[in-house]
Amino acid sequence: MSKSSQGAKPKVTITFNGQDIAVEADQSLWTIAKQQGVLIPHLCHRDEPGYRADGNCRACMVEIKGERTLTASCIRKPSQGMVVTTDSPRVKISQQQLFTALLANQPARAEGPDGESSLWQWADKLGMAGTGKAYDLPAIVAEPDASEQDNTHPAIAVNWEACIECGLCVRACREVQGNNVIGWQGRGADARIVFDFASPMGLSTCVACGECVQVCPTGALLETSQSKARLSSDMNKISAPPTPQSPQSHQTPQSPQSSQSPVILDQRVVREVNSVCPYCGVGCQTKVGVNKDNRIVRVDGRDGPGNHNRLCVKGRFGYDYIYHPDRLTKPLIRREDAPPKDSHHLVKPHEWSRYFREASWEEALSKAAKGLSQIHKQHGPNALAGFGSAKGSNEEAYLFQKFIRQGFGTNNVDHCTRLCHASSVAALIEGLNSGAVSAPFTDALYSDCIIVIGARPAENHPVAATFIKNAVRQGSKLIVMDPRGQHQGLTPWATHVLQFSPGADVALLNAMLHVIISENLYNRDFIEQRVEGFNSLLLRIDEFTPEAMAPICGIDPAVIREVARLYATSKASIIFWGMGVSQHIHGTDNARCLIALSLITGQIGRRGTGLHPLRGQNNVQGASDAGLIPMFYPDYQRVKEPANQAKFEAAWGVSLSPTPGLTVVETLHAAAEGKVKAMYIMGENPAMSDPDQTHAREALCHLEHLVVQDIFLTETAGFADVILPSSAHAEKRGTFTNSNREVQMARPAVPLPGEARQDWELIQDLAQAFGLAWDYQHVSEVYTEMASLMPSLTNISWERLEREDAVTYPCLGPNQPGEAVIFATNFPTPSGKGLIVPAAYTPPGDSLSQDYPFVLTTGRLLEHWHTGSMTRRASHLDTLEPTAIAGLALADMQDLGIEAGDMIEVETLRGKIQLAARADADVPQGLVFIPFCFNEAAANFLTSSRLDPFGKIPEFKYSSAKITPLRP
Amino acid sequence: MAGQQSKAGGNSTKGRFTNRGRVLASHEREEFQAIMAQESRPLVADRLIEYLHIIQDKLGYLPLGLMQALGEELKQPMVAIYEVASFYHHFTILADGETPPPKTIVRVCESLSCALAGGKNLHKSLSKALDGQARVELAPCMGECDHAPAVMVGRNPIAPANADKVVEAFVKGAWHTPSAHWPSLADYRAEGGMACFEKLRSGSLTKETIIEELHKAGLRGLGGAGFPTGRKWDLVRKAPAPRLMAVNGDEGEPGTFKDRLYLETKPWQILEGILIASWVVEAKEVYIYIRDEYPLGLKILAEAMQELDALGMTSHTKLHLRRGAGAYICGEESAMIESIEGKRGLPRHRPPYVAEKGLFDRPTLVNNLETMLWVPFIVQHGGAEFAAKGMNGGAGWRSYSVSGRVAEPGVKLAPAGISLNQLIQDYCGGMAKGHELKAFLPGGASGGILPVREADRPLDFGKLEELGSFVGSHAVVVLSDKDDLKAVAENLMEFFSLESCGQCTPCRVGTRTVFKLLRQGDWNVEKLEALSQWMTDSSICGLGQAAANPIKSILRHFPEVLP
């Protein structure tokens, strides 16, 4: 967690409770005591990574011979000859007085927010816990009144009366998560914790990461799900789970609570399951708390390699989508008398019965398979295509692509990586022959200079962002390059903020390359030994002077020089990027520039250096690795290489197509043209996620046979002929690979609802119905087969993952930790060298005009993930961000004559949508930002399906648009 | 759009249509820029308290919008500004939608010497008389204990005060720091001032000689801790560069007013001492921290420092003047350091000591203001001559701040080690008329209370500890047969409970709990003893460790007053 180097630790001898022991000099007395089997009481001290001992609660006092006062063991280091006693009479008086005084100011145990809090547990252990206010000390604050609770936040309850001012929440919020919301007010006995300017929590800048809740020792900060105050309130009645059932019970639109009698839930956790988070590519390890009714009621973070106990609002509070009434629990078949498929009409979950009827599994699977095989027979393999999912497990991804390749005989299989990092992967494979990150995001802690470009990790990878913020706290320099500001994210932490002109990435990055080359800041040795193509860069870079590029990218040449020098000359520099780099028609060129930056400076292959495209989905790395890509078999083995074809033909026992298949957008084009006639889509939602949605939805309508496997009746499923209800993340077992190349084990926390089935079983059933002789008995068998075909998974067995929960690939031995940082000595290219491919500046596909004067850019919100199919059904997340918004600069809103919250129409050449305006300080003038998670105003009606020529990724980040205010 | 909480508005029904949290309005940003126009840019985080003063001085309060604009420019989150502003008594935060209070604050001292002189009644009458026109507040010691009761009208100290005088001053608009008459640098030079520093600069005097003389003088830290000054300088001098220096002028111990007097009458001596010290330890920067209760002293120092800078006498270092904001705890050296860094005044844990890791985490020499005053004297006259001034085993002169029931209160320059009886008889003109010595505080609020039978003991470091007491800053408050010792203890406990920083539980909860017990008349010995021991044993800093001294003194020396 820190830069301090490992070495032999100096030791000292101390006398501990009468015994002489040799101890490490840089450990606290508290830790030494723990090692000696003495657990010293502690409240403000958290014995977990990232937490600084603060020594303020004074529960952990010990006596040191010769010192006038007692000392806090959590913050004191030993010195030679120190005589330490943990149980002297003075120590005991101190402990007793502390708990007497604290408990005198607590609500009675039964009435307080959390009678099982760490405070009460210690009071029990010390024999101090009475049952009521049996402490004959006066309370120092007035009796709690109504204002002593802050219930303004949907997910977190604040119970001031239970607060002991230990400040753990302040450290959690500011030092660990770096969110800087919680702090202090006043002093002395009147000191209390506050949010921002003592705002109600729900109106503060709180991002609800819930770290404070996880560490609070008293329940003063508590999940509302766990708060006694809320147990009898309407909140729980509203979110009471329906007993698993089909959507049948929702034939007419109705609010879910009206269909049930009020249920008061028992929210107590009776068992916990170790798993991983279902959301982004950070891959936080979780501890899922389940109540006696097998319902998830709480999620905490675990000490995984990528999260160190941390979570974000989605991971911690976004778990209840699996109980949403829209959950599919029975197979559905399109009714013979259903209205024709209409690209302009999305089937709403509540109107399902006009379009679908329930079916048995037998009927549904047979109809699904028959439809596919008929098309196969009539039109050949290439009339079929499949979209797998980056949300599913590695095993599911492997089986899916195997089914498409082995069963359909085509390589028409892809998934949403095409829409996020396809261009990054194209450039990385071209340059380094490896599509994965070179170092984990936690390596930010070893970096001196961190560039974050085209990524907003505080919103999209919040836990990864915490490590970047931690690094800045330790002294690293942070350069943020993003047309939009990140005022509530990384901007306040950044040494340099470059809000460059949208689409001008290559101009900016080439100008940096120009500075590094013209000022001789490049690493000659590294280039000589490990790089190819430097000369071609030299030939092309001349025209990209900072002065020439400044008018294009909008950044002062002096600033370009400064950041270029900083990146090149820092001891260790690392680059993080996201969709802002990749989602352009020149996305591959953007990534080529980043690769060139790292190669010419030698900022790769060491701790704290490298290239890290931040992965968007929980398993987009794993799904890509597993071969859910039209040009690659598992492990990026090219389908057109005869040797690869032979290897997989041998493994799968059929002949395979040597032709790379269609990518996501190409597939939909082909469907529209009638070339692709049937599809199997598992857990993907192209009707929301794909560009130029009018066209995408028309393409889906045009299919003769569409099988959709999902947990909800998604926008895409509305166009299906057969819908197979499947498993949510919390219900399945399998491995998932995060952005850091850490393969992690997820375990089912709760059973499947109704007749829903495991995804991998459904793929197998379809494969069998298609005539394939599959017979996997357990998901572990799938893993083992997959690993045998993927050199990257060598030494990472299923059993090992069961045992260790996470192993990084590549891994050099069954007992060795994986290689967090790769490319230390060579690149996996034929020559062993990295290849620089110079990039030319290409303007964006759309151009601004008088009619379309705004640049439209799309993306995500902190609370909503991808198309919103999960998060908009998660009660807390949807409460926090319930409405489709378009972010605009205040000045533009004034010019348009609108106020925050007014409705506007945003139109591009592709289409138009209506939604509310948000005054967004992050948005510069001339830009409009629209998140693509809102189906009531789907941003992808507006985006263009023009593609990057290499990565085949659409340009989601740049469309020209016009804005018209709508008068009420 | 006015600055306000994030907004659910417009013609949509639900949702958030601004960024999270309070939205900074452009007019607020502009008002902030106008107020800060004089400040050099970029604004720096360690000057946060200075910036808050600029706003508070201008408006009489801190509106949230200006605090948010300040945070934006400092790249600090809202809460980081808020928690500092709300920590210090001299800042008034105005929440959105709140009516601005009257601009002027009238502070009435309620600390012991002023309380004995009727401070609380004065507060009552002033509250009535100035209702709606000024904010009349109770406040801790203002260093005017020899002219009790003291009142501060805005920045104008009035002592001794009565309601008429205060109302008159307020009505006349006499709210500002009064003009000061203080010696010129020329006068100081004429008496031989600055000669030592010049010798040091010219090389005719060595750093080693200075330290040697300090050793010989037996000069000890006069802020209250009494650490040998020469040894401290030696320690810091040997610590790795860059080294810094901080001068503690946060004289908050109730009953202490010597630093205020010297600041107003002998600023050049103090500054020469600072120049010498910074030369000897080679401090790159010097921060002089003066409590906000001393507006006159702040004004004098600011002008004097400017003069020294202009004369090029500070070329070996850089002098900064920092203004406190109403917090007794900032007299604790590490809390003062935090405050200089622009933070809440929370004492740090020791080890590490500030000599190893102090201001901005650099080795730091921290000395009290009066300690600096004696440095030129000692260098000029020799350490031995200074040391010889003491009596009863003490070394040198001491400045006893004497207040309470004596005929002639004031700062008494007397030999270290003098006894209370002798101090009263020889320096204070005896007891006040009609009062008979009954008890005394040898070291302000924290030094405990001693009975008359101990009045012949030397008032010096190390001499009173066996009685559970200490001389500290040499703030002697004399009590008589007319005084109620339980009320005295209650006054002191209230002071500590209001001035506790709140960082550690024993002090935060302990001071308020004990105060509440006393106010309820609950003098249960067992309970008070346990609480006292806990506070003394387990508090982080000297405040909490000493806060129970009044109680322990009563239990030990005055059992007869207990019920």
PDB file of N, CA and C in Angstrom, chain B residues 404-461:
ATOM      1  N   GLY B 404      -6.511  39.171  40.766  1.00  0.00           N
ATOM      2  CA  GLY B 404      -7.355  38.716  41.853  1.00  0.00           C
ATOM      3  C   GLY B 404      -7.294  39.677  43.019  1.00  0.00           C
ATOM      4  N   ARG B 405      -7.294  39.124  44.253  1.00  0.00           N
ATOM      5  CA  ARG B 405      -7.531  39.946  45.449  1.00  0.00           C
ATOM      6  C   ARG B 405      -6.253  40.557  46.016  1.00  0.00           C
ATOM      7  N   VAL B 406      -5.482  41.232  45.173  1.00  0.00           N
ATOM      8  CA  VAL B 406      -4.311  41.953  45.700  1.00  0.00           C
ATOM      9  C   VAL B 406      -4.535  43.441  45.466  1.00  0.00           C
ATOM     10  N   ALA B 407      -3.768  44.243  46.206  1.00  0.00           N
ATOM     11  CA  ALA B 407      -3.968  45.693  46.127  1.00  0.00           C
ATOM     12  C   ALA B 407      -3.538  46.227  44.761  1.00  0.00           C
ATOM     13  N   GLU B 408      -2.368  45.736  44.279  1.00  0.00           N
ATOM     14  CA  GLU B 408      -1.854  46.260  43.011  1.00  0.00           C
ATOM     15  C   GLU B 408      -1.545  45.126  42.048  1.00  0.00           C
ATOM     16  N   PRO B 409      -2.577  44.676  41.327  1.00  0.00           N
ATOM     17  CA  PRO B 409      -2.320  43.597  40.361  1.00  0.00           C
ATOM     18  C   PRO B 409      -1.483  44.103  39.193  1.00  0.00           C
ATOM     19  N   GLY B 410      -0.906  43.190  38.453  1.00  0.00           N
ATOM     20  CA  GLY B 410      -0.115  43.583  37.282  1.00  0.00           C
ATOM     21  C   GLY B 410       0.964  42.571  37.014  1.00  0.00           C
ATOM     22  N   VAL B 411       1.777  42.850  35.971  1.00  0.00           N
ATOM     23  CA  VAL B 411       2.921  41.981  35.695  1.00  0.00           C
ATOM     24  C   VAL B 411       4.035  42.388  36.632  1.00  0.00           C
ATOM     25  N   LYS B 412       4.511  41.446  37.438  1.00  0.00           N
ATOM     26  CA  LYS B 412       5.546  41.736  38.426  1.00  0.00           C
ATOM     27  C   LYS B 412       6.825  41.032  38.011  1.00  0.00           C
ATOM     28  N   LEU B 413       7.810  41.825  37.679  1.00  0.00           N
ATOM     29  CA  LEU B 413       9.101  41.242  37.340  1.00  0.00           C
ATOM     30  C   LEU B 413       9.823  40.973  38.649  1.00  0.00           C
ATOM     31  N   ALA B 414       9.975  39.711  38.965  1.00  0.00           N
ATOM     32  CA  ALA B 414      10.513  39.342  40.279  1.00  0.00           C
ATOM     33  C   ALA B 414      11.491  38.199  40.101  1.00  0.00           C
ATOM     34  N   PRO B 415      12.314  37.936  41.086  1.00  0.00           N
ATOM     35  CA  PRO B 415      13.270  36.838  40.990  1.00  0.00           C
ATOM     36  C   PRO B 415      12.524  35.504  40.876  1.00  0.00           C
ATOM     37  N   ALA B 416      13.012  34.649  40.001  1.00  0.00           N
ATOM     38  CA  ALA B 416      12.460  33.304  39.942  1.00  0.00           C
ATOM     39  C   ALA B 416      12.589  32.674  41.316  1.00  0.00           C
ATOM     40  N   GLY B 417      11.535  31.963  41.750  1.00  0.00           N
ATOM     41  CA  GLY B 417      11.609  31.283  43.035  1.00  0.00           C
ATOM     42  C   GLY B 417      11.032  32.078  44.179  1.00  0.00           C
ATOM     43  N   ILE B 418      10.543  33.260  43.904  1.00  0.00           N
ATOM     44  CA  ILE B 418       9.930  34.050  44.976  1.00  0.00           C
ATOM     45  C   ILE B 418       8.690  33.312  45.482  1.00  0.00           C
ATOM     46  N   SER B 419       8.339  33.526  46.741  1.00  0.00           N
ATOM     47  CA  SER B 419       7.138  32.888  47.281  1.00  0.00           C
ATOM     48  C   SER B 419       5.939  33.795  47.088  1.00  0.00           C
ATOM     49  N   LEU B 420       4.746  33.213  47.227  1.00  0.00           N
ATOM     50  CA  LEU B 420       3.542  34.015  47.037  1.00  0.00           C
ATOM     51  C   LEU B 420       3.473  35.125  48.078  1.00  0.00           C
ATOM     52  N   ASN B 421       3.768  34.767  49.337  1.00  0.00           N
ATOM     53  CA  ASN B 421       3.680  35.777  50.385  1.00  0.00           C
ATOM     54  C   ASN B 421       4.558  36.969  50.066  1.00  0.00           C
ATOM     55  N   GLN B 422       5.804  36.675  49.648  1.00  0.00           N
ATOM     56  CA  GLN B 422       6.721  37.765  49.364  1.00  0.00           C
ATOM     57  C   GLN B 422       6.268  38.566  48.144  1.00  0.00           C
ATOM     58  N   LEU B 423       5.731  37.851  47.152  1.00  0.00           N
ATOM     59  CA  LEU B 423       5.258  38.514  45.926  1.00  0.00           C
ATOM     60  C   LEU B 423       4.145  39.500  46.277  1.00  0.00           C
ATOM     61  N   ILE B 424       3.234  39.023  47.114  1.00  0.00           N
ATOM     62  CA  ILE B 424       2.110  39.904  47.480  1.00  0.00           C
ATOM     63  C   ILE B 424       2.627  41.097  48.289  1.00  0.00           C
ATOM     64  N   GLN B 425       3.491  40.791  49.277  1.00  0.00           N
ATOM     65  CA  GLN B 425       3.946  41.865  50.169  1.00  0.00           C
ATOM     66  C   GLN B 425       4.846  42.860  49.443  1.00  0.00           C
ATOM     67  N   ASP B 426       5.859  42.315  48.707  1.00  0.00           N
ATOM     68  CA  ASP B 426       6.885  43.210  48.163  1.00  0.00           C
ATOM     69  C   ASP B 426       6.523  43.804  46.812  1.00  0.00           C
ATOM     70  N   TYR B 427       5.632  43.156  46.098  1.00  0.00           N
ATOM     71  CA  TYR B 427       5.403  43.618  44.718  1.00  0.00           C
ATOM     72  C   TYR B 427       3.971  44.075  44.462  1.00  0.00           C
ATOM     73  N   CYS B 428       3.031  43.629  45.310  1.00  0.00           N
ATOM     74  CA  CYS B 428       1.625  43.888  44.987  1.00  0.00           C
ATOM     75  C   CYS B 428       0.943  44.786  46.028  1.00  0.00           C
ATOM     76  N   GLY B 429       1.719  45.363  46.907  1.00  0.00           N
ATOM     77  CA  GLY B 429       1.119  46.253  47.892  1.00  0.00           C
ATOM     78  C   GLY B 429       0.181  45.546  48.854  1.00  0.00           C
ATOM     79  N   GLY B 430       0.425  44.261  49.028  1.00  0.00           N
ATOM     80  CA  GLY B 430      -0.395  43.497  49.958  1.00  0.00           C
ATOM     81  C   GLY B 430      -1.726  43.071  49.344  1.00  0.00           C
ATOM     82  N   MET B 431      -2.581  42.476  50.180  1.00  0.00           N
ATOM     83  CA  MET B 431      -3.894  42.039  49.714  1.00  0.00           C
ATOM     84  C   MET B 431      -4.785  43.246  49.491  1.00  0.00           C
ATOM     85  N   ALA B 432      -5.812  43.048  48.664  1.00  0.00           N
ATOM     86  CA  ALA B 432      -6.797  44.108  48.475  1.00  0.00           C
ATOM     87  C   ALA B 432      -7.501  44.369  49.794  1.00  0.00           C
ATOM     88  N   LYS B 433      -7.962  45.546  49.900  1.00  0.00           N
ATOM     89  CA  LYS B 433      -8.587  45.959  51.159  1.00  0.00           C
ATOM     90  C   LYS B 433      -9.774  45.070  51.491  1.00  0.00           C
ATOM     91  N   GLY B 434      -9.805  44.581  52.728  1.00  0.00           N
ATOM     92  CA  GLY B 434     -10.945  43.778  53.151  1.00  0.00           C
ATOM     93  C   GLY B 434     -10.844  42.318  52.756  1.00  0.00           C
ATOM     94  N   HIS B 435      -9.735  41.911  52.157  1.00  0.00           N
ATOM     95  CA  HIS B 435      -9.583  40.518  51.740  1.00  0.00           C
ATOM     96  C   HIS B 435      -8.437  39.870  52.491  1.00  0.00           C
ATOM     97  N   GLU B 436      -8.641  38.622  52.864  1.00  0.00           N
ATOM     98  CA  GLU B 436      -7.615  37.873  53.566  1.00  0.00           C
ATOM     99  C   GLU B 436      -7.232  36.672  52.698  1.00  0.00           C
ATOM    100  N   LEU B 437      -5.941  36.483  52.509  1.00  0.00           N
ATOM    101  CA  LEU B 437      -5.460  35.405  51.620  1.00  0.00           C
ATOM    102  C   LEU B 437      -5.979  34.051  52.101  1.00  0.00           C
ATOM    103  N   LYS B 438      -6.591  33.337  51.154  1.00  0.00           N
ATOM    104  CA  LYS B 438      -7.102  32.020  51.523  1.00  0.00           C
ATOM    105  C   LYS B 438      -6.533  30.937  50.614  1.00  0.00           C
ATOM    106  N   ALA B 439      -6.406  31.288  49.368  1.00  0.00           N
ATOM    107  CA  ALA B 439      -5.938  30.284  48.403  1.00  0.00           C
ATOM    108  C   ALA B 439      -5.388  31.032  47.202  1.00  0.00           C
ATOM    109  N   PHE B 440      -4.699  30.282  46.338  1.00  0.00           N
ATOM    110  CA  PHE B 440      -4.177  30.958  45.138  1.00  0.00           C
ATOM    111  C   PHE B 440      -3.932  29.950  44.020  1.00  0.00           C
ATOM    112  N   LEU B 441      -4.036  30.487  42.825  1.00  0.00           N
ATOM    113  CA  LEU B 441      -3.693  29.694  41.642  1.00  0.00           C
ATOM    114  C   LEU B 441      -2.288  30.106  41.231  1.00  0.00           C
ATOM    115  N   PRO B 442      -1.310  29.213  41.333  1.00  0.00           N
ATOM    116  CA  PRO B 442       0.051  29.629  40.991  1.00  0.00           C
ATOM    117  C   PRO B 442       0.299  29.670  39.485  1.00  0.00           C
ATOM    118  N   GLY B 443      -0.478  28.925  38.736  1.00  0.00           N
ATOM    119  CA  GLY B 443      -0.192  28.814  37.294  1.00  0.00           C
ATOM    120  C   GLY B 443      -1.451  28.834  36.471  1.00  0.00           C
ATOM    121  N   GLY B 444      -2.286  29.824  36.653  1.00  0.00           N
ATOM    122  CA  GLY B 444      -3.485  29.958  35.845  1.00  0.00           C
ATOM    123  C   GLY B 444      -4.487  28.854  36.097  1.00  0.00           C
ATOM    124  N   ALA B 445      -5.360  28.658  35.117  1.00  0.00           N
ATOM    125  CA  ALA B 445      -6.461  27.722  35.299  1.00  0.00           C
ATOM    126  C   ALA B 445      -5.977  26.283  35.460  1.00  0.00           C
ATOM    127  N   SER B 446      -4.850  25.963  34.843  1.00  0.00           N
ATOM    128  CA  SER B 446      -4.453  24.555  34.833  1.00  0.00           C
ATOM    129  C   SER B 446      -3.474  24.182  35.943  1.00  0.00           C
ATOM    130  N   GLY B 447      -2.924  25.178  36.640  1.00  0.00           N
ATOM    131  CA  GLY B 447      -1.876  24.876  37.612  1.00  0.00           C
ATOM    132  C   GLY B 447      -2.371  24.435  38.977  1.00  0.00           C
ATOM    133  N   GLY B 448      -3.669  24.256  39.126  1.00  0.00           N
ATOM    134  CA  GLY B 448      -4.203  23.821  40.399  1.00  0.00           C
ATOM    135  C   GLY B 448      -4.462  24.993  41.343  1.00  0.00           C
ATOM    136  N   ILE B 449      -5.032  24.674  42.508  1.00  0.00           N
ATOM    137  CA  ILE B 449      -5.348  25.690  43.513  1.00  0.00           C
ATOM    138  C   ILE B 449      -4.638  25.289  44.802  1.00  0.00           C
ATOM    139  N   LEU B 450      -3.887  26.225  45.392  1.00  0.00           N
ATOM    140  CA  LEU B 450      -3.162  25.897  46.619  1.00  0.00           C
ATOM    141  C   LEU B 450      -3.720  26.713  47.787  1.00  0.00           C
ATOM    142  N   PRO B 451      -3.626  26.115  48.967  1.00  0.00           N
ATOM    143  CA  PRO B 451      -4.133  26.820  50.153  1.00  0.00           C
ATOM    144  C   PRO B 451      -3.093  27.794  50.706  1.00  0.00           C
ATOM    145  N   VAL B 452      -3.511  28.678  51.534  1.00  0.00           N
ATOM    146  CA  VAL B 452      -2.653  29.721  52.106  1.00  0.00           C
ATOM    147  C   VAL B 452      -1.437  29.115  52.809  1.00  0.00           C
ATOM    148  N   ARG B 453      -1.574  27.912  53.337  1.00  0.00           N
ATOM    149  CA  ARG B 453      -0.448  27.319  54.064  1.00  0.00           C
ATOM    150  C   ARG B 453       0.740  27.003  53.165  1.00  0.00           C
ATOM    151  N   GLU B 454       0.519  27.024  51.859  1.00  0.00           N
ATOM    152  CA  GLU B 454       1.631  26.753  50.934  1.00  0.00           C
ATOM    153  C   GLU B 454       2.188  28.049  50.337  1.00  0.00           C
ATOM    154  N   ALA B 455       1.844  29.180  50.937  1.00  0.00           N
ATOM    155  CA  ALA B 455       2.179  30.469  50.317  1.00  0.00           C
ATOM    156  C   ALA B 455       3.637  30.871  50.474  1.00  0.00           C
ATOM    157  N   ASP B 456       4.390  30.077  51.233  1.00  0.00           N
ATOM    158  CA  ASP B 456       5.809  30.407  51.355  1.00  0.00           C
ATOM    159  C   ASP B 456       6.682  29.587  50.430  1.00  0.00           C
ATOM    160  N   ARG B 457       6.088  28.731  49.662  1.00  0.00           N
ATOM    161  CA  ARG B 457       6.869  27.902  48.742  1.00  0.00           C
ATOM    162  C   ARG B 457       7.356  28.742  47.564  1.00  0.00           C
ATOM    163  N   PRO B 458       8.496  28.395  47.015  1.00  0.00           N
ATOM    164  CA  PRO B 458       8.976  29.125  45.841  1.00  0.00           C
ATOM    165  C   PRO B 458       8.048  28.885  44.647  1.00  0.00           C
ATOM    166  N   LEU B 459       7.726  29.960  43.952  1.00  0.00           N
ATOM    167  CA  LEU B 459       6.894  29.838  42.756  1.00  0.00           C
ATOM    168  C   LEU B 459       7.825  29.632  41.557  1.00  0.00           C
ATOM    169  N   ASP B 460       8.176  28.365  41.363  1.00  0.00           N
ATOM    170  CA  ASP B 460       9.146  28.074  40.299  1.00  0.00           C
ATOM    171  C   ASP B 460       8.856  26.691  39.719  1.00  0.00           C
ATOM    172  N   PHE B 461       9.420  26.450  38.560  1.00  0.00           N
ATOM    173  CA  PHE B 461       9.274  25.131  37.938  1.00  0.00           C
ATOM    174  C   PHE B 461       9.762  24.048  38.897  1.00  0.00           C
TER     175      PHE B 461
END
